mmCIF file of C-alpha atoms in Angstrom:
data_model
loop_
_atom_site.group_PDB
_atom_site.id
_atom_site.type_symbol
_atom_site.label_atom_id
_atom_site.label_comp_id
_atom_site.label_asym_id
_atom_site.label_seq_id
_atom_site.Cartn_x
_atom_site.Cartn_y
_atom_site.Cartn_z
ATOM 1 C CA ASP A 1 75.202 -74.963 -13.496
ATOM 2 C CA VAL A 2 78.159 -75.040 -15.797
ATOM 3 C CA LYS A 3 80.908 -77.233 -14.586
ATOM 4 C CA VAL A 4 84.494 -77.037 -15.739
ATOM 5 C CA THR A 5 86.659 -79.849 -14.494
ATOM 6 C CA GLN A 6 90.427 -79.850 -14.562
ATOM 7 C CA SER A 7 91.968 -83.267 -14.188
ATOM 8 C CA SER A 8 94.477 -82.389 -11.452
ATOM 9 C CA ARG A 9 94.608 -79.815 -8.656
ATOM 10 C CA TYR A 10 98.343 -80.247 -8.082
ATOM 11 C CA LEU A 11 101.093 -81.587 -10.315
ATOM 12 C CA VAL A 12 104.828 -81.872 -9.881
ATOM 13 C CA LYS A 13 106.849 -82.581 -13.002
ATOM 14 C CA ARG A 14 110.520 -82.679 -13.902
ATOM 15 C CA THR A 15 112.234 -80.334 -16.314
ATOM 16 C CA GLY A 16 112.004 -81.676 -19.846
ATOM 17 C CA GLU A 17 108.936 -83.825 -19.261
ATOM 18 C CA LYS A 18 105.942 -83.608 -21.575
ATOM 19 C CA VAL A 19 102.957 -82.498 -19.509
ATOM 20 C CA PHE A 20 99.268 -82.784 -20.324
ATOM 21 C CA LEU A 21 96.663 -80.684 -18.530
ATOM 22 C CA GLU A 22 93.138 -81.810 -19.235
ATOM 23 C CA CYS A 23 89.929 -79.806 -19.067
ATOM 24 C CA VAL A 24 86.334 -80.860 -19.606
ATOM 25 C CA GLN A 25 83.180 -78.726 -19.656
ATOM 26 C CA ASP A 26 79.638 -80.015 -19.512
ATOM 27 C CA MET A 27 77.605 -77.183 -21.028
ATOM 28 C CA ASP A 28 78.267 -77.464 -24.759
ATOM 29 C CA HIS A 29 79.984 -74.065 -24.882
ATOM 30 C CA GLU A 30 81.731 -73.060 -28.074
ATOM 31 C CA ASN A 31 84.717 -71.260 -26.588
ATOM 32 C CA MET A 32 87.349 -72.826 -24.407
ATOM 33 C CA PHE A 33 90.564 -71.278 -23.170
ATOM 34 C CA TRP A 34 93.647 -71.728 -21.053
ATOM 35 C CA TYR A 35 95.200 -69.037 -18.861
ATOM 36 C CA ARG A 36 98.125 -69.064 -16.505
ATOM 37 C CA GLN A 37 97.985 -67.071 -13.316
ATOM 38 C CA ASP A 38 101.049 -65.694 -11.567
ATOM 39 C CA PRO A 39 101.101 -63.414 -8.516
ATOM 40 C CA GLY A 40 100.617 -59.785 -9.485
ATOM 41 C CA LEU A 41 100.318 -60.572 -13.190
ATOM 42 C CA GLY A 42 96.673 -61.570 -13.309
ATOM 43 C CA LEU A 43 95.480 -64.139 -15.804
ATOM 44 C CA ARG A 44 97.347 -64.306 -19.079
ATOM 45 C CA LEU A 45 95.831 -66.036 -22.073
ATOM 46 C CA ILE A 46 97.831 -68.932 -23.490
ATOM 47 C CA TYR A 47 95.524 -70.420 -26.132
ATOM 48 C CA PHE A 48 91.853 -70.439 -26.959
ATOM 49 C CA SER A 49 89.527 -72.353 -29.223
ATOM 50 C CA TYR A 50 86.252 -71.459 -30.908
ATOM 51 C CA ASP A 51 85.380 -74.919 -32.080
ATOM 52 C CA VAL A 52 86.541 -78.479 -32.383
ATOM 53 C CA LYS A 53 89.974 -78.856 -33.967
ATOM 54 C CA MET A 54 90.581 -75.161 -34.140
ATOM 55 C CA LYS A 55 92.923 -73.141 -31.924
ATOM 56 C CA GLU A 56 94.205 -69.614 -31.664
ATOM 57 C CA LYS A 57 97.281 -68.308 -29.901
ATOM 58 C CA GLY A 58 96.769 -66.023 -26.990
ATOM 59 C CA ASP A 59 99.264 -63.616 -25.486
ATOM 60 C CA ILE A 60 101.838 -66.132 -24.226
ATOM 61 C CA PRO A 61 101.708 -69.302 -26.355
ATOM 62 C CA GLU A 62 105.445 -70.023 -26.414
ATOM 63 C CA GLY A 63 106.281 -73.413 -24.948
ATOM 64 C CA TYR A 64 102.671 -74.599 -25.080
ATOM 65 C CA SER A 65 100.355 -76.334 -27.496
ATOM 66 C CA VAL A 66 96.705 -77.352 -27.276
ATOM 67 C CA SER A 67 94.334 -79.951 -28.585
ATOM 68 C CA ARG A 68 90.582 -79.888 -29.030
ATOM 69 C CA GLU A 69 89.411 -83.157 -30.519
ATOM 70 C CA LYS A 70 85.973 -83.011 -28.911
ATOM 71 C CA LYS A 71 83.840 -79.996 -28.116
ATOM 72 C CA GLU A 72 83.829 -80.621 -24.396
ATOM 73 C CA ARG A 73 87.555 -81.248 -23.962
ATOM 74 C CA PHE A 74 90.473 -78.851 -24.294
ATOM 75 C CA SER A 75 93.959 -80.029 -23.432
ATOM 76 C CA LEU A 76 97.032 -77.922 -22.733
ATOM 77 C CA ILE A 77 100.375 -79.509 -23.545
ATOM 78 C CA LEU A 78 103.781 -78.464 -22.304
ATOM 79 C CA GLU A 79 106.085 -80.088 -24.837
ATOM 80 C CA SER A 80 109.165 -79.870 -22.624
ATOM 81 C CA ALA A 81 108.415 -78.482 -19.198
ATOM 82 C CA SER A 82 110.681 -75.786 -17.823
ATOM 83 C CA THR A 83 110.894 -74.219 -14.376
ATOM 84 C CA ASN A 84 109.484 -70.912 -15.653
ATOM 85 C CA GLN A 85 106.263 -72.768 -16.448
ATOM 86 C CA THR A 86 105.662 -73.313 -12.756
ATOM 87 C CA SER A 87 102.316 -71.607 -12.316
ATOM 88 C CA MET A 88 98.587 -71.921 -11.713
ATOM 89 C CA TYR A 89 96.776 -72.963 -14.887
ATOM 90 C CA LEU A 90 93.125 -72.125 -15.327
ATOM 91 C CA CYS A 91 90.849 -73.591 -17.959
ATOM 92 C CA GLY A 92 87.570 -71.959 -18.865
ATOM 93 C CA CYS A 93 84.698 -71.925 -21.290
ATOM 94 C CA GLY A 94 82.069 -69.531 -22.552
ATOM 95 C CA ASP A 95 79.356 -69.150 -25.119
ATOM 96 C CA PRO A 96 79.414 -65.939 -27.169
ATOM 97 C CA ILE A 97 75.680 -65.986 -27.830
ATOM 98 C CA LEU A 98 74.830 -65.898 -24.150
ATOM 99 C CA VAL A 99 74.351 -62.709 -22.185
ATOM 100 C CA PRO A 100 76.099 -61.897 -19.956
ATOM 101 C CA VAL A 101 79.325 -62.884 -21.659
ATOM 102 C CA GLU A 102 80.376 -64.847 -18.665
ATOM 103 C CA ALA A 103 83.415 -67.093 -18.640
ATOM 104 C CA PHE A 104 83.313 -70.165 -16.413
ATOM 105 C CA PHE A 105 86.469 -71.522 -14.884
ATOM 106 C CA GLY A 106 87.729 -74.691 -13.333
ATOM 107 C CA GLN A 107 89.459 -74.710 -9.975
ATOM 108 C CA GLY A 108 92.895 -74.593 -11.504
ATOM 109 C CA THR A 109 95.915 -76.843 -11.673
ATOM 110 C CA ARG A 110 98.946 -75.781 -9.726
ATOM 111 C CA LEU A 111 101.928 -77.059 -11.651
ATOM 112 C CA THR A 112 105.412 -77.163 -10.191
ATOM 113 C CA VAL A 113 108.313 -77.963 -12.496
ATOM 114 C CA VAL A 114 111.454 -79.047 -10.683
ATOM 115 C CA GLY B 1 111.574 -60.607 -19.509
ATOM 116 C CA GLU B 2 108.629 -60.320 -17.190
ATOM 117 C CA SER B 3 108.849 -59.983 -13.460
ATOM 118 C CA VAL B 4 107.141 -62.505 -11.237
ATOM 119 C CA GLY B 5 105.818 -61.983 -7.753
ATOM 120 C CA LEU B 6 104.724 -58.411 -8.354
ATOM 121 C CA HIS B 7 102.953 -56.801 -5.478
ATOM 122 C CA LEU B 8 99.198 -57.210 -5.717
ATOM 123 C CA PRO B 9 97.278 -54.000 -4.902
ATOM 124 C CA THR B 10 95.402 -54.482 -1.664
ATOM 125 C CA LEU B 11 92.343 -52.786 -0.265
ATOM 126 C CA SER B 12 91.608 -53.267 3.432
ATOM 127 C CA VAL B 13 88.196 -52.314 4.788
ATOM 128 C CA GLN B 14 86.120 -52.842 7.891
ATOM 129 C CA GLU B 15 83.057 -55.018 7.765
ATOM 130 C CA GLY B 16 80.042 -52.896 6.898
ATOM 131 C CA ASP B 17 82.001 -50.269 4.982
ATOM 132 C CA ASN B 18 81.582 -49.695 1.281
ATOM 133 C CA SER B 19 84.452 -50.832 -0.943
ATOM 134 C CA ILE B 20 85.546 -49.345 -4.231
ATOM 135 C CA ILE B 21 87.901 -51.275 -6.484
ATOM 136 C CA ASN B 22 89.310 -49.495 -9.494
ATOM 137 C CA CYS B 23 90.611 -50.665 -12.818
ATOM 138 C CA ALA B 24 92.110 -48.996 -15.877
ATOM 139 C CA TYR B 25 91.529 -50.727 -19.187
ATOM 140 C CA SER B 26 93.354 -50.340 -22.459
ATOM 141 C CA ASN B 27 91.149 -51.349 -25.383
ATOM 142 C CA SER B 28 88.622 -48.741 -26.459
ATOM 143 C CA ALA B 29 87.018 -51.282 -28.798
ATOM 144 C CA SER B 30 85.952 -53.655 -26.029
ATOM 145 C CA ASP B 31 82.242 -54.448 -26.039
ATOM 146 C CA TYR B 32 81.918 -55.677 -22.480
ATOM 147 C CA PHE B 33 83.630 -55.038 -19.200
ATOM 148 C CA ILE B 34 83.334 -57.659 -16.533
ATOM 149 C CA TRP B 35 84.241 -58.086 -12.886
ATOM 150 C CA TYR B 36 85.316 -61.453 -11.509
ATOM 151 C CA LYS B 37 85.870 -62.567 -7.940
ATOM 152 C CA GLN B 38 88.450 -65.199 -7.098
ATOM 153 C CA GLU B 39 88.401 -66.820 -3.688
ATOM 154 C CA SER B 40 91.350 -68.765 -2.406
ATOM 155 C CA GLY B 41 91.682 -72.149 -4.107
ATOM 156 C CA LYS B 42 89.007 -71.447 -6.700
ATOM 157 C CA GLY B 43 88.767 -70.198 -10.247
ATOM 158 C CA PRO B 44 87.412 -66.710 -10.979
ATOM 159 C CA GLN B 45 83.655 -66.304 -10.742
ATOM 160 C CA PHE B 46 81.544 -63.784 -12.611
ATOM 161 C CA ILE B 47 80.100 -60.930 -10.552
ATOM 162 C CA ILE B 48 78.691 -58.390 -12.951
ATOM 163 C CA ASP B 49 79.248 -57.013 -16.423
ATOM 164 C CA ILE B 50 78.537 -53.773 -18.208
ATOM 165 C CA ARG B 51 78.195 -53.140 -21.892
ATOM 166 C CA SER B 52 80.306 -50.436 -23.463
ATOM 167 C CA ASN B 53 77.266 -48.252 -24.256
ATOM 168 C CA MET B 54 76.350 -47.994 -20.569
ATOM 169 C CA ASP B 55 77.967 -46.048 -17.747
ATOM 170 C CA LYS B 56 76.409 -47.699 -14.720
ATOM 171 C CA ARG B 57 74.928 -51.038 -13.801
ATOM 172 C CA GLN B 58 73.696 -52.302 -10.463
ATOM 173 C CA GLY B 59 73.439 -55.764 -9.062
ATOM 174 C CA GLN B 60 72.856 -57.125 -5.618
ATOM 175 C CA ARG B 61 75.140 -55.038 -3.357
ATOM 176 C CA VAL B 62 77.421 -54.276 -6.288
ATOM 177 C CA THR B 63 77.574 -51.407 -8.744
ATOM 178 C CA VAL B 64 79.872 -51.112 -11.723
ATOM 179 C CA LEU B 65 80.741 -47.723 -13.187
ATOM 180 C CA LEU B 66 82.296 -47.233 -16.580
ATOM 181 C CA ASN B 67 84.039 -44.041 -17.639
ATOM 182 C CA LYS B 68 85.051 -44.420 -21.268
ATOM 183 C CA THR B 69 86.608 -40.967 -21.440
ATOM 184 C CA VAL B 70 89.413 -41.967 -19.105
ATOM 185 C CA LYS B 71 89.148 -45.744 -19.698
ATOM 186 C CA HIS B 72 88.279 -46.429 -16.102
ATOM 187 C CA LEU B 73 86.100 -49.086 -14.513
ATOM 188 C CA SER B 74 85.129 -49.405 -10.873
ATOM 189 C CA LEU B 75 83.345 -51.932 -8.727
ATOM 190 C CA GLN B 76 81.517 -50.707 -5.658
ATOM 191 C CA ILE B 77 80.520 -53.202 -2.992
ATOM 192 C CA ALA B 78 78.011 -51.978 -0.442
ATOM 193 C CA ALA B 79 78.123 -53.097 3.186
ATOM 194 C CA THR B 80 81.199 -55.236 2.659
ATOM 195 C CA GLN B 81 81.165 -58.585 4.430
ATOM 196 C CA PRO B 82 83.996 -60.973 5.408
ATOM 197 C CA GLY B 83 82.809 -63.293 2.642
ATOM 198 C CA ASP B 84 83.702 -60.594 0.135
ATOM 199 C CA SER B 85 87.392 -61.087 0.906
ATOM 200 C CA ALA B 86 88.938 -62.253 -2.348
ATOM 201 C CA VAL B 87 90.956 -61.100 -5.332
ATOM 202 C CA TYR B 88 88.910 -59.059 -7.784
ATOM 203 C CA PHE B 89 89.721 -58.863 -11.469
ATOM 204 C CA CYS B 90 88.374 -56.567 -14.091
ATOM 205 C CA ALA B 91 88.262 -57.959 -17.604
ATOM 206 C CA GLU B 92 87.406 -56.639 -21.023
ATOM 207 C CA SER B 93 85.916 -58.564 -23.892
ATOM 208 C CA GLY B 94 85.643 -57.739 -27.556
ATOM 209 C CA GLY B 95 84.358 -59.620 -30.538
ATOM 210 C CA SER B 96 86.069 -62.850 -29.584
ATOM 211 C CA TYR B 97 84.337 -62.894 -26.180
ATOM 212 C CA ILE B 98 87.577 -64.163 -24.701
ATOM 213 C CA PRO B 99 88.261 -61.998 -21.649
ATOM 214 C CA THR B 100 91.454 -60.028 -21.169
ATOM 215 C CA PHE B 101 92.147 -59.707 -17.451
ATOM 216 C CA GLY B 102 93.707 -56.993 -15.358
ATOM 217 C CA ARG B 103 96.229 -57.793 -12.641
ATOM 218 C CA GLY B 104 93.747 -57.960 -9.795
ATOM 219 C CA THR B 105 93.132 -56.293 -6.453
ATOM 220 C CA SER B 106 93.078 -58.125 -3.156
ATOM 221 C CA LEU B 107 90.182 -57.102 -0.918
ATOM 222 C CA ILE B 108 90.601 -57.827 2.783
ATOM 223 C CA VAL B 109 87.581 -57.341 5.007
ATOM 224 C CA HIS B 110 88.256 -57.029 8.728
ATOM 225 C CA PRO B 111 85.470 -58.137 11.073
#
């Protein structure tokens, strides 16, 4: 089974702090992605990556950056945390050559910015 | 700006009933349409997908219907059980295979 591990389930950070959310997958999948989930808004794509050292902006990249130095690890960075970044963050992975085109997700990190 | 805390559509059913969850999608060029289930405290999990050249696909207790004319997707769950209680998301996927999610529907199954 594919396993996606997010480093923290819960985080509380102060406004202005630099925040790192870490994600590791164990199935050698090409694609990795970060979403944020807010009530009634579903999952919104922040950034995704097709391969090591490459990244693409999703629908809501403002205030975020990412890093993919190794294939199995995809980090989300909040350069200067703000209260409107309080949310559930979900990391996932997938392999475009597999059928079905299933995305696998971690359990999420609930971030509170105070 | 965007609103937060929007009301999540909710479907309440009795155990044993059939459930139908609907979704409207926007991108006619999507290759795949997928349903995910998210239980409390967990990430979304894949249920079933359907390719854009199909109109129906069946799995175990679930059926997905695709109507491309009106850009509508539905998930039917037969003999709904309490363990089916969750938030259900439809998603569409194009060439990037990165899913675009809908807003979700909360399914509540009453014993």
